[in-house]
Amino acid sequence: MKTNGGRRRIRALCWSQRAWRGAGMAQKKYLQAKLTQFLREDRIQLWKPPYTDENKKVGLALKDLAKKYSDKLECCENEVEKIIEEIRCKAIERGTGNENYRTTGIATIEVFLPPRLKKDRKNLLETRLLITGRELRSKIAETFGFQENYIKIVINKKQLQLGKTLEEQGVAHNVKAMVLELKQSEEDVRKNFQLEEEEQNEAELKEKQIQRTKRGLEILAQRAAETVVDPEMTPYLDIANQTGRSIRIPASERKALMLAMGYHEKGRAFLKRKEYGIALPCLLDADKYFCECCRELLDTVDNYAVLQLDIVWCYFRLEQLECLDDAEKKLNLAQKCFKNCYGENHQRLVHIKGNCGKEKVLFLRLYLLQGIRNYHSGNDVEACEYLNKARQLLKELYIDPSKVDNLLQLGFTAQEARLGLRACDGNVDHAATHITNRREELAQIRKEEKEKKRRRLESIRCLKGMGYSTHAAQQALHAASGNLDEALKILLSNPQMWWLNDSNPETDNRQESPSQENIDQLVYMGFDALVAEAALRVFRGNVQLAAQTLAHNGGSLPPDLPLSPEDSLSPPATSPSDSAGTSSASTDEDMETEAVNEILEDIPEHEEDYLDSTLEDEEMIIAEYLSYVENMKSATKKN
């Protein structure tokens, strides 16, 4: 889509008890996944004797089970026993909830709270499924101490719709709900009133920002769908291929694709600012609109694959990866899309762009997320394999800072330098040539695209000068692939297209009856007086259109043409009360301009911005998770 210091490293020399505590949540999730695996393999039902007695208390056999599994894992027996007990309690809670749902219809929802909260982040909430999304949000806010208007709820990878019931939105018993905060507080409670007020103001600004994002994208998508905007005067979005040239998209899918890509770009802007709670709703909206596009289209562009990576990354950075039940499916889908788009071993990509060095960044992120997901699922062998693949790519993508400085001195940007060096395997001279050539190619493409749009606008103006509306001219030119003569033939053969009027009162030229002067003009051209009068009524006094239509149809009107202005689809005349709204209309226009500009600010100028990364975050996370995997077997056993 287009519009106009030192690195922190994690070292793990030994696996002390302190290091174990530092690994914290990641290690606990690994053990939970591994122990759950063992329990399934051994077909052990913790909620039944001998692991649970008749009073639902823990049985003595659980200690023997913990001993068996701690020996198998070579880790602390007390830690294993504690986690098995948590799994047992959760199984009992789930069983109780299932029985309660069967008898009363009251469902249980597993609520995942934001990371900043010190209390248990997984909590159960009972509710009926006939309540609305607004009522559920209110209940969650009241139960867990949030301000209702400053949270969003995500269920089944979709934002909860406030006006619909849970049942209508597919919310079921035992579903997972994630709470996103719009405010950025790091404290549980603010006692100072001024700070509380600042928090509220910040949350209100975030909510307004989200609403402006939606409005701005809708405006830009509509402009793109109409394809009649003046690029010199009106901001718009365009869809380009991997070389930077605009591509034609079927009208039925263009708006959905534009909204999908727009929400994705906005979400990526929030990701860059590490505002993950606001980024996720944008990314999920992008996913929703991409799903409205045909499968063939999604298989030919890499945008959809990149979006899947961004969604999983966002869940991971929110420390809520377990809320994303289909993380593996999304990552596999991304891998499949990359293969379809880039070709086996990237040969299609190399053929189009001459290299695949920059796209390796995407595969590094893919392998890293696959490694993390496998680790959290207890698959340490697969996790190690993917993490090592990510580490190897990290080495290949490393950029010498001095080489970036050399390119900066030549007048290139840091982003151009990173992308150029990765495309040219770190060769500074080749990178400089590559960047220069790419600049020249894009300048030529922009010049050609600008000329193409200028010709189209000129053709539209020409047809409008003949009396046709902008929308009629647009449709005719689209059907004629931009050929003005063919478009005119289409309009003459389909005079009913004249009723595709603009929603502008100034274009409404309806008359009570044609003037005698206009009738005489048509009679002078050789047309019958009665037919001339009827044609002028149909075309509201437009002599040129009436004459063209009569001449094209042998002196008569087509039989399927309405013979009175009342039959047309044009908008009603402006009433006096409409003029009273001029001030509010002006205000709305200003708000729309603000919304559009806010979107455009976040859409990067460089078409390969999504491939540019310093990889500093990835480097730390790779080292962190490799340390977990590599030191697991050497963990000190504590009895």
XYZ file of C-alpha atoms in Angstrom:
639
model
C 0.000 0.000 0.000
C 1.315 3.443 -0.817
C 0.510 7.142 -0.288
C 1.383 10.245 -1.455
C 23.895 1.956 21.603
C 24.710 -1.357 22.674
C 22.362 -4.332 22.402
C 21.025 -6.086 25.452
C 22.049 -9.711 25.543
C 20.790 -12.448 27.820
C 23.438 -14.806 29.072
C 22.667 -18.105 30.822
C 25.871 -19.663 32.099
C 24.133 -21.828 34.682
C 20.592 -22.605 35.809
C 20.476 -21.403 39.407
C 17.314 -21.095 41.497
C 17.420 -17.339 40.845
C 17.539 -17.982 37.098
C 14.578 -20.314 37.473
C 12.546 -17.553 39.114
C 13.672 -15.151 36.396
C 12.365 -17.452 33.684
C 9.071 -17.265 35.555
C 5.973 -17.525 33.477
C 7.581 -19.011 30.363
C 9.079 -21.939 32.310
C 5.828 -22.524 34.161
C 3.875 -22.668 30.895
C 6.396 -25.138 29.515
C 6.059 -27.417 32.549
C 2.246 -27.153 32.459
C 2.227 -28.165 28.795
C 4.703 -31.003 29.354
C 2.857 -32.380 32.378
C -0.476 -32.148 30.553
C 1.134 -34.194 27.766
C 2.279 -36.866 30.235
C -1.153 -37.042 31.887
C -2.849 -37.572 28.518
C -0.327 -40.202 27.446
C -0.798 -42.097 30.742
C -4.599 -41.542 30.615
C -4.615 -40.153 34.131
C -7.801 -38.426 35.305
C -6.784 -36.163 38.164
C -10.379 -35.373 39.173
C -10.997 -39.021 40.080
C -9.576 -41.269 42.842
C -6.855 -41.906 43.842
C -5.795 -38.338 42.975
C -8.984 -36.710 44.281
C -11.048 -37.979 47.242
C -14.821 -37.854 47.680
C -14.572 -34.361 49.164
C -12.616 -33.169 46.100
C -9.462 -32.856 48.193
C -6.065 -33.902 46.875
C -5.235 -37.616 47.283
C -1.924 -39.063 48.452
C -1.271 -40.639 45.043
C -0.614 -37.207 43.561
C 2.716 -37.002 45.427
C 3.881 -40.272 43.860
C 2.836 -38.958 40.445
C 4.843 -35.763 41.002
C 7.888 -37.844 41.935
C 7.549 -39.924 38.751
C 7.248 -36.921 36.468
C 9.945 -34.843 38.164
C 12.387 -37.717 37.621
C 11.314 -37.860 33.990
C 11.774 -34.107 33.538
C 14.840 -33.880 35.802
C 13.463 -30.894 37.647
C 12.198 -29.845 41.059
C 9.655 -32.292 42.555
C 7.918 -29.608 44.628
C 7.472 -27.447 41.527
C 6.009 -30.382 39.582
C 3.654 -31.283 42.441
C 2.451 -27.695 42.676
C 1.690 -27.504 38.937
C -0.080 -30.901 38.895
C -2.256 -29.683 41.773
C -3.131 -26.556 39.767
C -4.101 -28.749 36.800
C -6.223 -30.950 39.111
C -8.044 -27.962 40.634
C -8.714 -26.518 37.207
C -10.116 -29.850 35.990
C -12.476 -29.988 38.982
C -13.546 -26.371 38.383
C -14.198 -27.168 34.745
C -16.242 -30.246 35.644
C -18.303 -28.276 38.159
C -18.860 -25.550 35.572
C -19.947 -28.090 32.924
C -22.475 -29.630 35.315
C -23.736 -26.190 36.283
C -24.142 -25.214 32.626
C -26.106 -28.386 31.856
C -28.522 -27.862 34.748
C -28.893 -24.048 34.865
C -27.715 -22.740 31.475
C -25.153 -20.506 33.210
C -21.924 -20.549 31.207
C -18.376 -20.127 32.472
C -16.002 -17.733 30.716
C -12.258 -17.832 31.338
C -11.165 -14.201 31.621
C -7.531 -13.299 30.906
C -6.543 -10.019 32.537
C -3.797 -7.557 31.430
C -0.186 -8.387 32.419
C 0.146 -5.349 34.695
C -2.228 -6.854 37.270
C -0.386 -8.606 40.063
C -3.263 -10.965 40.863
C -3.979 -14.216 39.043
C -4.469 -13.243 35.421
C -6.741 -16.200 34.600
C -10.136 -15.978 36.267
C -13.504 -17.655 35.832
C -16.695 -15.667 35.382
C -20.197 -17.118 35.292
C -22.830 -15.579 33.038
C -25.847 -16.315 30.910
C -25.284 -16.183 27.147
C -28.425 -14.148 26.460
C -26.933 -10.965 27.902
C -25.464 -8.346 25.552
C -21.794 -7.617 25.006
C -22.275 -4.339 26.875
C -23.625 -6.210 29.922
C -20.692 -8.633 29.866
C -18.216 -5.752 29.641
C -19.930 -4.091 32.599
C -19.805 -7.335 34.584
C -16.091 -7.843 33.869
C -15.333 -4.226 34.784
C -17.230 -4.517 38.069
C -15.762 -7.918 38.975
C -12.114 -7.125 38.251
C -11.963 -3.405 39.035
C -11.837 -1.743 35.597
C -13.505 1.398 34.332
C -16.113 0.078 31.951
C -15.628 2.529 29.083
C -11.857 2.049 29.019
C -11.621 -1.677 28.255
C -12.216 -3.824 25.193
C -13.033 -7.530 25.242
C -11.674 -9.938 22.633
C -13.373 -13.352 22.260
C -12.722 -15.848 19.463
C -10.222 -13.381 17.927
C -12.972 -10.769 17.493
C -13.865 -7.627 19.389
C -16.971 -8.103 21.481
C -19.907 -6.227 19.909
C -21.731 -4.335 22.619
C -25.189 -4.323 21.048
C -25.506 -8.055 20.304
C -26.060 -10.931 22.712
C -23.211 -13.316 23.493
C -25.139 -16.151 21.848
C -25.507 -14.136 18.617
C -21.741 -13.599 18.565
C -20.930 -17.283 18.923
C -19.770 -17.019 22.545
C -20.047 -20.450 24.145
C -19.475 -22.137 27.493
C -15.773 -22.380 28.519
C -14.721 -19.709 25.990
C -11.644 -17.534 26.606
C -12.056 -13.758 26.895
C -9.103 -11.351 26.844
C -9.343 -7.908 28.444
C -7.505 -5.049 26.706
C -6.961 -1.778 28.554
C -6.968 1.495 26.640
C -5.065 3.307 29.387
C -1.387 2.673 29.930
C -1.180 2.628 33.765
C 1.350 0.402 35.499
C -0.208 0.672 38.970
C -3.198 -1.154 40.400
C -4.922 1.797 42.032
C -4.408 5.540 41.686
C -5.299 7.381 44.866
C -4.382 10.797 43.592
C -7.433 12.345 41.908
C -5.393 14.322 39.392
C -3.597 11.207 38.178
C -6.908 9.344 37.914
C -8.298 12.189 35.812
C -5.254 12.066 33.536
C -5.765 8.306 33.102
C -9.402 8.824 32.143
C -8.480 11.535 29.666
C -5.846 9.255 28.138
C -8.340 6.400 27.788
C -10.910 8.714 26.211
C -8.288 9.904 23.733
C -7.412 6.305 22.862
C -11.075 5.429 22.261
C -11.546 8.535 20.088
C -8.381 7.619 18.223
C -9.801 4.160 17.451
C -13.063 5.696 16.197
C -11.140 8.203 14.021
C -9.125 5.317 12.611
C -12.310 3.539 11.549
C -13.801 6.671 10.012
C -10.613 7.662 8.207
C -10.176 4.205 6.690
C -13.804 4.085 5.548
C -13.378 7.444 3.767
C -10.119 6.403 2.092
C -11.527 3.002 1.095
C -14.566 4.682 -0.449
C -12.362 7.049 -2.430
C -10.321 4.109 -3.667
C -13.481 2.258 -4.667
C -14.719 5.260 -6.655
C -11.327 5.769 -8.377
C -12.273 9.270 -9.525
C -10.408 11.376 -6.997
C -7.909 13.978 -8.115
C -4.528 12.799 -6.730
C -3.259 16.380 -6.710
C -6.130 17.594 -4.524
C -7.525 14.639 -2.558
C -5.584 12.174 -0.346
C -6.251 8.583 -1.308
C -4.810 5.090 -0.996
C -3.660 2.841 -3.796
C -2.829 -0.865 -3.960
C 0.491 -1.711 -5.546
C 2.314 -4.937 -6.387
C 5.812 -5.904 -5.263
C 7.412 -3.640 -7.877
C 5.387 -0.595 -6.789
C 2.950 -0.494 -9.713
C -0.771 -0.059 -9.095
C -2.843 -3.173 -9.639
C -6.473 -3.511 -10.639
C -8.690 -5.225 -8.096
C -12.307 -6.282 -8.805
C -14.710 -3.616 -7.540
C -16.511 -6.208 -5.414
C -13.345 -6.793 -3.378
C -11.494 -3.506 -3.652
C -13.123 -1.810 -0.671
C -12.732 -4.850 1.609
C -9.078 -5.240 0.604
C -8.436 -1.526 1.110
C -9.989 -1.635 4.595
C -8.021 -4.776 5.435
C -4.709 -3.250 4.372
C -5.550 0.071 6.007
C -6.343 -1.507 9.378
C -3.190 -3.603 9.058
C -1.000 -0.553 8.468
C -2.614 1.250 11.403
C -2.092 -1.789 13.609
C 1.552 -2.000 12.540
C 2.010 1.659 13.469
C 0.770 0.865 16.989
C 3.043 -2.208 17.113
C 6.048 -0.011 16.349
C 5.077 2.211 19.275
C 4.623 -0.944 21.405
C 0.963 -0.032 22.024
C -0.083 -3.661 21.718
C -3.488 -3.254 23.389
C -4.584 -0.767 20.722
C -2.790 -2.571 17.891
C -4.657 -5.863 18.399
C -8.196 -4.564 17.621
C -6.861 -2.998 14.392
C -5.145 -6.247 13.386
C -8.259 -8.321 14.141
C -10.366 -5.918 12.057
C -7.845 -6.302 9.234
C -8.194 -10.089 9.481
C -12.005 -9.769 9.288
C -11.860 -7.715 6.083
C -9.195 -9.924 4.490
C -11.563 -12.876 5.006
C -14.092 -11.086 2.758
C -11.621 -11.310 -0.141
C -11.407 -14.363 -2.391
C -8.939 -17.104 -1.539
C -7.110 -16.699 -4.864
C -6.316 -13.071 -4.047
C -4.980 -13.891 -0.585
C -2.709 -16.558 -2.055
C -1.077 -14.077 -4.423
C -0.108 -11.327 -1.943
C 2.065 -11.597 1.153
C 0.002 -9.057 3.143
C -2.260 -11.734 4.605
C 0.702 -13.851 5.694
C 2.395 -10.861 7.346
C -0.858 -10.067 9.160
C -0.990 -13.572 10.655
C 2.536 -13.071 12.015
C 1.624 -9.657 13.424
C -1.471 -11.020 15.209
C 0.456 -13.860 16.862
C 3.301 -11.459 17.734
C 0.824 -9.052 19.319
C -0.723 -11.792 21.483
C 2.772 -12.860 22.519
C 3.830 -9.329 23.476
C 0.600 -8.960 25.465
C 1.649 -12.174 27.281
C -1.684 -13.703 26.245
C -0.553 -16.291 23.703
C -2.667 -18.973 25.373
C -5.790 -16.929 24.452
C -4.997 -17.559 20.792
C -6.125 -21.152 20.422
C -5.218 -21.279 16.732
C -1.729 -19.758 16.924
C -0.321 -22.856 15.225
C -2.947 -22.606 12.474
C -2.133 -18.936 11.871
C 1.603 -19.602 11.673
C 1.079 -22.540 9.300
C -1.199 -20.345 7.190
C 1.484 -17.645 7.051
C 4.076 -20.217 5.958
C 1.743 -21.544 3.258
C 0.944 -18.037 1.971
C 4.646 -17.151 1.800
C 5.290 -20.318 -0.217
C 2.409 -19.560 -2.620
C 3.462 -15.938 -3.009
C 7.269 -16.296 -3.116
C 7.516 -19.722 -4.723
C 9.430 -22.801 -3.642
C 12.823 -21.679 -2.307
C 11.759 -18.081 -3.087
C 12.425 -18.438 -6.834
C 9.392 -16.339 -7.813
C 10.505 -13.593 -5.434
C 14.065 -13.647 -6.810
C 12.684 -13.477 -10.361
C 10.579 -10.384 -9.536
C 12.937 -8.479 -7.223
C 16.347 -9.980 -7.970
C 16.955 -11.080 -4.358
C 15.207 -12.388 -1.254
C 17.484 -10.981 1.455
C 14.957 -8.498 2.839
C 12.129 -11.054 3.091
C 14.265 -13.227 5.384
C 13.141 -10.894 8.188
C 9.638 -12.343 7.861
C 10.907 -15.911 8.072
C 12.981 -15.057 11.130
C 9.805 -13.796 12.853
C 7.920 -16.897 11.670
C 10.527 -19.344 13.010
C 10.801 -17.435 16.273
C 7.041 -17.555 16.878
C 6.916 -21.218 15.908
C 9.679 -21.883 18.428
C 7.866 -19.966 21.172
C 4.558 -21.709 20.454
C 6.202 -25.142 20.536
C 7.985 -24.297 23.777
C 4.715 -23.208 25.419
C 3.155 -26.454 24.175
C 5.874 -28.545 25.809
C 7.529 -29.550 22.511
C 11.106 -28.737 23.453
C 12.722 -30.588 20.511
C 10.648 -28.732 17.897
C 11.081 -25.482 19.821
C 14.847 -25.861 19.761
C 14.801 -26.604 16.019
C 12.781 -23.488 15.138
C 14.688 -21.225 17.523
C 18.003 -22.339 16.039
C 16.674 -21.615 12.529
C 15.699 -18.148 13.737
C 19.163 -17.655 15.285
C 20.838 -18.668 12.017
C 18.764 -16.142 10.077
C 19.603 -13.516 12.692
C 23.304 -14.059 11.951
C 22.686 -13.772 8.206
C 20.684 -10.569 8.646
C 23.126 -8.864 11.000
C 24.205 -5.463 9.690
C 27.514 -3.803 10.538
C 26.616 -0.329 11.929
C 29.659 1.182 10.187
C 28.242 0.122 6.816
C 24.956 1.844 7.633
C 26.936 4.983 8.514
C 28.718 4.817 5.153
C 25.407 4.794 3.314
C 24.012 7.575 5.502
C 26.945 9.755 4.436
C 25.925 9.138 0.799
C 22.532 10.675 1.519
C 20.446 7.540 2.015
C 18.109 7.000 4.970
C 18.797 4.451 7.721
C 15.833 2.403 6.493
C 17.115 2.406 2.915
C 20.547 1.434 4.195
C 19.276 -1.570 6.180
C 17.073 -2.808 3.357
C 19.775 -2.258 0.752
C 22.480 -4.039 2.739
C 20.238 -7.044 3.395
C 19.313 -7.213 -0.282
C 23.008 -7.152 -1.254
C 24.448 -9.443 1.436
C 26.151 -6.564 3.237
C 28.074 -5.156 0.255
C 28.058 -1.361 0.640
C 28.805 -0.512 -3.027
C 26.167 -2.919 -4.306
C 23.677 -1.601 -1.721
C 24.266 2.002 -2.847
C 23.654 1.005 -6.475
C 20.598 -1.039 -5.475
C 19.043 1.883 -3.535
C 19.759 4.373 -6.331
C 18.254 2.084 -8.972
C 15.207 1.470 -6.813
C 14.698 5.200 -6.303
C 14.841 5.764 -10.058
C 12.438 2.866 -10.745
C 9.907 4.182 -8.227
C 10.196 7.726 -9.576
C 9.458 6.441 -13.087
C 6.535 4.311 -11.842
C 5.057 7.258 -9.936
C 5.404 9.440 -13.041
C 3.600 6.844 -15.187
C 0.859 6.312 -12.580
C 0.358 10.049 -12.261
C 0.024 10.437 -16.034
C -2.407 7.521 -16.177
C -4.612 9.118 -13.503
C -4.363 12.508 -15.230
C -5.644 11.011 -18.482
C -8.485 9.293 -16.659
C -9.546 12.497 -14.900
C -9.375 14.365 -18.208
C -11.659 11.740 -19.791
C -14.103 12.066 -16.887
C -14.134 15.854 -17.274
C -14.751 15.444 -21.002
C -17.766 13.180 -20.418
C -19.063 15.494 -17.718
C -18.845 18.325 -20.233
C -21.243 16.344 -22.410
C -23.743 16.281 -19.553
C -22.973 12.947 -17.889
C -22.450 12.656 -14.144
C -19.126 11.727 -12.570
C -20.438 8.299 -11.565
C -21.794 7.570 -15.058
C -18.482 8.651 -16.625
C -16.558 6.541 -14.113
C -18.552 3.373 -14.812
C -18.378 3.802 -18.576
C -14.595 4.373 -18.524
C -14.118 1.369 -16.257
C -16.118 -0.819 -18.655
C -14.122 0.581 -21.597
C -10.720 0.068 -19.880
C -10.116 3.821 -20.016
C -10.843 4.312 -23.734
C -12.818 7.564 -24.070
C -14.433 6.769 -27.447
C -15.572 3.353 -26.254
C -16.896 4.860 -23.019
C -18.994 7.339 -25.010
C -20.433 4.491 -27.109
C -21.366 2.649 -23.918
C -23.131 5.711 -22.539
C -25.040 6.295 -25.772
C -26.075 2.641 -25.923
C -27.178 2.744 -22.277
C -28.869 6.119 -21.730
C -30.251 4.878 -18.394
C -26.703 5.303 -17.046
C -27.407 9.025 -17.041
C -29.411 8.426 -13.862
C -26.194 7.532 -12.020
C -26.115 11.096 -10.746
C -23.793 12.592 -8.161
C -25.326 13.420 -4.804
C -24.864 17.128 -5.483
C -27.933 19.382 -5.669
C -26.150 21.604 -8.180
C -26.281 18.779 -10.759
C -30.064 18.505 -10.415
C -31.333 20.459 -13.423
C -34.920 19.150 -13.458
C -37.507 21.440 -15.015
C -41.286 21.462 -14.818
C -41.397 21.494 -18.629
C -38.792 21.950 -21.379
C -38.382 25.434 -22.808
C -39.728 26.054 -26.305
C -36.276 27.256 -27.322
C -34.741 23.847 -26.457
C -37.546 21.998 -28.264
C -37.008 24.170 -31.337
C -33.292 23.354 -31.295
C -34.034 19.623 -31.505
C -36.718 20.130 -34.133
C -34.207 22.149 -36.166
C -31.891 19.111 -35.994
C -34.646 17.046 -37.605
C -36.328 15.367 -34.636
C -40.085 15.138 -34.103
C -41.443 17.853 -31.773
C -43.257 15.448 -29.411
C -40.264 13.114 -29.205
C -37.970 16.102 -28.644
C -40.160 17.323 -25.768
C -40.215 13.821 -24.199
C -36.418 13.515 -24.504
C -35.909 16.908 -22.885
C -38.199 15.905 -20.021
C -36.234 12.699 -19.519
C -32.879 14.499 -19.584
C -34.198 17.533 -17.661
C -33.559 20.071 -20.365
C -30.091 18.845 -21.368
C -30.189 19.460 -25.134
C -26.846 17.776 -25.840
C -27.754 14.501 -24.109
C -31.233 14.473 -25.645
C -29.815 15.022 -29.151
C -27.099 12.359 -28.716
C -29.597 9.770 -27.459
C -32.171 10.476 -30.201
C -29.513 10.394 -32.921
C -28.072 7.114 -31.585
C -31.546 5.504 -31.504
C -32.826 6.616 -34.905
C -34.863 9.601 -33.718
C -36.714 7.879 -30.882
C -36.178 7.107 -27.210
C -35.324 3.565 -26.042
C -38.526 1.835 -24.792
C -37.017 0.951 -21.377
C -36.189 4.591 -20.587
C -38.424 6.311 -17.956
C -40.344 9.207 -19.508
C -40.681 11.436 -16.455
C -38.198 12.979 -14.045
C -40.074 11.416 -11.141
C -38.944 7.962 -12.318
C -35.281 8.852 -12.004
C -32.927 7.970 -9.191
C -31.569 11.456 -8.658
C -31.521 13.038 -5.188
C -34.269 15.434 -4.088
C -33.793 19.164 -4.395
C -32.212 20.973 -1.500
C -34.727 22.202 1.025
C -34.325 25.471 2.919
C -33.635 23.523 6.086
C -30.611 21.901 4.417
C -28.824 25.216 4.203
C -29.163 25.598 7.941
C -26.814 22.662 8.335
C -23.943 24.277 6.449
C -21.999 24.989 9.603
C -22.318 21.452 10.956
C -21.440 20.043 7.525
C -18.282 22.127 7.544
C -17.435 20.784 11.002
C -18.010 17.204 9.806
C -15.722 17.852 6.851
C -12.986 19.118 9.168
C -13.359 15.993 11.325
C -13.156 13.780 8.252
C -10.028 15.597 7.092
C -8.462 15.090 10.537
C -9.354 11.384 10.511
C -7.904 10.891 7.021
C -4.700 12.770 7.826
C -4.210 10.690 10.970
C -4.382 7.514 8.881
C -2.013 8.836 6.226
C 0.551 9.841 8.853
C 0.856 6.210 9.946
C 1.130 4.722 6.454
C 4.852 4.568 5.637
C 6.288 6.237 2.569
C 8.597 3.304 1.841
C 6.756 0.391 0.238
C 9.049 -2.126 2.001
C 8.685 -0.657 5.475
C 7.228 -3.962 6.727
C 10.546 -5.660 5.884
C 12.646 -3.178 7.850
C 13.610 -4.097 11.397
C 16.615 -3.605 13.629
C 15.843 -7.113 15.012
C 16.904 -6.041 18.501
C 13.726 -7.411 20.123
C 13.993 -10.643 18.170
C 17.636 -11.061 19.194
C 16.786 -10.820 22.891
C 13.792 -13.140 22.666
C 15.720 -15.784 20.684
C 18.472 -15.771 23.316
C 15.913 -15.894 26.130
C 13.976 -18.885 24.813
C 17.067 -20.781 23.711
C 18.369 -20.426 27.249
C 15.127 -21.975 28.550
C 15.344 -24.905 26.155
C 19.071 -25.547 26.374
C 19.194 -25.409 30.164
C 16.041 -27.359 30.892
C 17.765 -30.713 31.256
C 20.456 -29.268 33.479
C 17.977 -27.654 35.879
C 18.952 -28.144 39.498
C 16.756 -30.683 41.191
C 15.216 -29.444 44.437
C 13.580 -31.947 46.748
